[in-house]
Amino acid sequence: MIDKEIIKIASNTTNHGMIHGHTHFSKLKNSICGDQMKIYLVVKNDKITNFKYECESCIYCQASVSLLSRKSKNKSTQNIETLMEQAKKSFEKGKNYFDNEWKEFDKIINKNNISRMGCLMLPINATLDALRKKKL
């Protein structure tokens, strides 16, 4: 059964959609389950000023991207790398390693959801992919 917190987080679709004039973009697909994620970013002076997404995915992926899109606005692009490191540790060690900046990810990235790790990590991977390349 899906945790009510996952459903609550996923239902916040405030940042769903695309950004015309984005500076960074990525489209990734989870080869295991077929989830697809598009990330649109506006980055100025190494800071994410706007974040939108489109996805065809499960509720775990939707929860992850919804939370990520809200929590990464006005943060340094380097902070996404930090989030990735903390998320990996949380799955590897089976306990939460998120600092205060990313604390809300404790609700979804935890040992209870390890079987959905690929789904939960897809938005973070797509965001990092977008940040590594400029808009084509």
mmCIF file of C-alpha atoms in Angstrom:
data_model
loop_
_atom_site.group_PDB
_atom_site.id
_atom_site.type_symbol
_atom_site.label_atom_id
_atom_site.label_comp_id
_atom_site.label_asym_id
_atom_site.label_seq_id
_atom_site.Cartn_x
_atom_site.Cartn_y
_atom_site.Cartn_z
ATOM 1 C CA MET A 1 0.000 0.000 0.000
ATOM 2 C CA ILE A 2 1.246 3.488 -0.853
ATOM 3 C CA ASP A 3 2.042 5.755 2.072
ATOM 4 C CA LYS A 4 -0.382 8.691 2.436
ATOM 5 C CA GLU A 5 2.559 11.096 2.620
ATOM 6 C CA ILE A 6 3.729 10.000 -0.855
ATOM 7 C CA ILE A 7 0.248 10.678 -2.239
ATOM 8 C CA LYS A 8 0.079 14.075 -0.524
ATOM 9 C CA ILE A 9 3.462 15.188 -1.867
ATOM 10 C CA ALA A 10 2.765 13.873 -5.385
ATOM 11 C CA SER A 11 -0.573 15.675 -5.527
ATOM 12 C CA ASN A 12 1.162 19.068 -5.345
ATOM 13 C CA THR A 13 1.528 19.820 -9.047
ATOM 14 C CA THR A 14 2.311 23.532 -8.695
ATOM 15 C CA ASN A 15 5.434 23.218 -10.852
ATOM 16 C CA HIS A 16 4.061 20.812 -13.436
ATOM 17 C CA GLY A 17 4.411 22.166 -16.950
ATOM 18 C CA MET A 18 7.104 23.527 -19.185
ATOM 19 C CA ILE A 19 9.094 26.752 -19.207
ATOM 20 C CA HIS A 20 9.381 28.582 -22.500
ATOM 21 C CA GLY A 21 12.803 30.178 -22.513
ATOM 22 C CA HIS A 22 14.398 27.645 -20.151
ATOM 23 C CA THR A 23 18.191 27.677 -19.920
ATOM 24 C CA HIS A 24 18.595 23.980 -19.135
ATOM 25 C CA PHE A 25 16.626 20.877 -20.133
ATOM 26 C CA SER A 26 16.814 17.125 -19.723
ATOM 27 C CA LYS A 27 14.669 14.166 -20.655
ATOM 28 C CA LEU A 28 15.409 10.832 -18.993
ATOM 29 C CA LYS A 29 13.679 7.473 -18.896
ATOM 30 C CA ASN A 30 13.918 4.777 -16.241
ATOM 31 C CA SER A 31 14.815 1.690 -18.282
ATOM 32 C CA ILE A 32 13.469 -0.640 -15.587
ATOM 33 C CA CYS A 33 9.914 0.667 -15.207
ATOM 34 C CA GLY A 34 9.478 3.088 -18.122
ATOM 35 C CA ASP A 35 8.978 6.280 -16.069
ATOM 36 C CA GLN A 36 9.787 9.350 -18.184
ATOM 37 C CA MET A 37 10.851 12.728 -16.851
ATOM 38 C CA LYS A 38 11.389 16.117 -18.526
ATOM 39 C CA ILE A 39 13.064 18.840 -16.475
ATOM 40 C CA TYR A 40 13.028 22.528 -17.450
ATOM 41 C CA LEU A 41 15.255 24.929 -15.521
ATOM 42 C CA VAL A 42 16.087 28.585 -15.546
ATOM 43 C CA VAL A 43 19.525 29.089 -14.026
ATOM 44 C CA LYS A 44 21.070 32.494 -13.351
ATOM 45 C CA ASN A 45 24.444 32.983 -11.663
ATOM 46 C CA ASP A 46 24.581 29.275 -10.727
ATOM 47 C CA LYS A 47 21.224 29.531 -8.954
ATOM 48 C CA ILE A 48 18.014 27.751 -9.978
ATOM 49 C CA THR A 49 15.431 30.504 -10.344
ATOM 50 C CA ASN A 50 12.666 28.435 -11.931
ATOM 51 C CA PHE A 51 11.973 24.691 -12.109
ATOM 52 C CA LYS A 52 9.182 22.952 -14.008
ATOM 53 C CA TYR A 53 8.666 19.336 -14.985
ATOM 54 C CA GLU A 54 6.563 17.032 -17.108
ATOM 55 C CA CYS A 55 6.361 13.339 -16.388
ATOM 56 C CA GLU A 56 4.714 10.101 -17.313
ATOM 57 C CA SER A 57 5.526 8.166 -14.211
ATOM 58 C CA CYS A 58 4.471 6.376 -11.062
ATOM 59 C CA ILE A 59 3.411 8.174 -7.907
ATOM 60 C CA TYR A 60 6.864 7.733 -6.312
ATOM 61 C CA CYS A 61 8.549 9.556 -9.176
ATOM 62 C CA GLN A 62 5.836 12.222 -9.102
ATOM 63 C CA ALA A 63 6.342 12.773 -5.372
ATOM 64 C CA SER A 64 10.096 13.070 -5.807
ATOM 65 C CA VAL A 65 9.908 15.589 -8.664
ATOM 66 C CA SER A 66 7.182 17.610 -6.956
ATOM 67 C CA LEU A 67 9.274 17.985 -3.817
ATOM 68 C CA LEU A 68 12.480 18.604 -5.765
ATOM 69 C CA SER A 69 10.877 21.291 -7.929
ATOM 70 C CA ARG A 70 9.675 23.192 -4.866
ATOM 71 C CA LYS A 71 12.778 22.787 -2.698
ATOM 72 C CA SER A 72 15.441 23.567 -5.285
ATOM 73 C CA LYS A 73 14.193 26.998 -6.359
ATOM 74 C CA ASN A 74 16.594 29.776 -5.337
ATOM 75 C CA LYS A 75 19.257 27.240 -4.425
ATOM 76 C CA SER A 76 22.732 26.916 -5.828
ATOM 77 C CA THR A 77 23.178 24.349 -8.567
ATOM 78 C CA GLN A 78 25.838 22.717 -6.372
ATOM 79 C CA ASN A 79 23.147 21.959 -3.786
ATOM 80 C CA ILE A 80 21.599 19.416 -6.173
ATOM 81 C CA GLU A 81 24.885 17.483 -6.093
ATOM 82 C CA THR A 82 24.669 17.544 -2.295
ATOM 83 C CA LEU A 83 21.107 16.237 -2.427
ATOM 84 C CA MET A 84 22.221 13.358 -4.676
ATOM 85 C CA GLU A 85 24.998 12.390 -2.249
ATOM 86 C CA GLN A 86 22.621 12.489 0.722
ATOM 87 C CA ALA A 87 19.968 10.467 -1.116
ATOM 88 C CA LYS A 88 22.488 7.773 -2.078
ATOM 89 C CA LYS A 89 23.684 7.524 1.515
ATOM 90 C CA SER A 90 20.112 7.273 2.766
ATOM 91 C CA PHE A 91 19.442 4.281 0.520
ATOM 92 C CA GLU A 92 22.862 2.650 1.050
ATOM 93 C CA LYS A 93 22.951 2.984 4.831
ATOM 94 C CA GLY A 94 19.243 2.485 5.472
ATOM 95 C CA LYS A 95 18.901 5.627 7.555
ATOM 96 C CA ASN A 96 18.344 9.275 6.747
ATOM 97 C CA TYR A 97 21.324 11.438 5.872
ATOM 98 C CA PHE A 98 19.540 14.605 4.782
ATOM 99 C CA ASP A 99 20.659 17.918 6.248
ATOM 100 C CA ASN A 100 18.157 20.642 7.176
ATOM 101 C CA GLU A 101 18.118 22.025 3.645
ATOM 102 C CA TRP A 102 16.754 18.743 2.223
ATOM 103 C CA LYS A 103 15.099 17.312 5.374
ATOM 104 C CA GLU A 104 11.689 16.853 3.728
ATOM 105 C CA PHE A 105 13.171 14.140 1.493
ATOM 106 C CA ASP A 106 13.259 11.914 4.608
ATOM 107 C CA LYS A 107 9.539 11.384 3.998
ATOM 108 C CA ILE A 108 10.061 9.670 0.653
ATOM 109 C CA ILE A 109 13.701 8.586 0.318
ATOM 110 C CA ASN A 110 14.065 5.990 3.040
ATOM 111 C CA LYS A 111 14.493 2.267 3.619
ATOM 112 C CA ASN A 112 10.733 1.680 3.322
ATOM 113 C CA ASN A 113 10.865 2.764 -0.317
ATOM 114 C CA ILE A 114 14.149 1.157 -1.364
ATOM 115 C CA SER A 115 12.371 -1.010 -3.934
ATOM 116 C CA ARG A 116 11.355 2.251 -5.670
ATOM 117 C CA MET A 117 14.828 3.791 -5.557
ATOM 118 C CA GLY A 118 15.057 4.173 -9.360
ATOM 119 C CA CYS A 119 11.718 5.981 -9.448
ATOM 120 C CA LEU A 120 12.632 8.305 -6.579
ATOM 121 C CA MET A 121 16.082 9.096 -7.970
ATOM 122 C CA LEU A 122 14.997 9.732 -11.589
ATOM 123 C CA PRO A 123 14.062 13.408 -10.992
ATOM 124 C CA ILE A 124 17.373 14.088 -9.233
ATOM 125 C CA ASN A 125 19.304 12.368 -12.029
ATOM 126 C CA ALA A 126 17.369 14.304 -14.677
ATOM 127 C CA THR A 127 18.009 17.599 -12.881
ATOM 128 C CA LEU A 128 21.732 16.901 -12.648
ATOM 129 C CA ASP A 129 21.737 15.922 -16.326
ATOM 130 C CA ALA A 130 20.047 19.223 -17.214
ATOM 131 C CA LEU A 131 22.553 21.194 -15.159
ATOM 132 C CA ARG A 132 25.474 19.516 -16.905
ATOM 133 C CA LYS A 133 24.315 20.697 -20.290
ATOM 134 C CA LYS A 134 22.932 23.945 -21.625
ATOM 135 C CA LYS A 135 19.790 24.323 -23.685
ATOM 136 C CA LEU A 136 20.426 23.111 -27.219
#
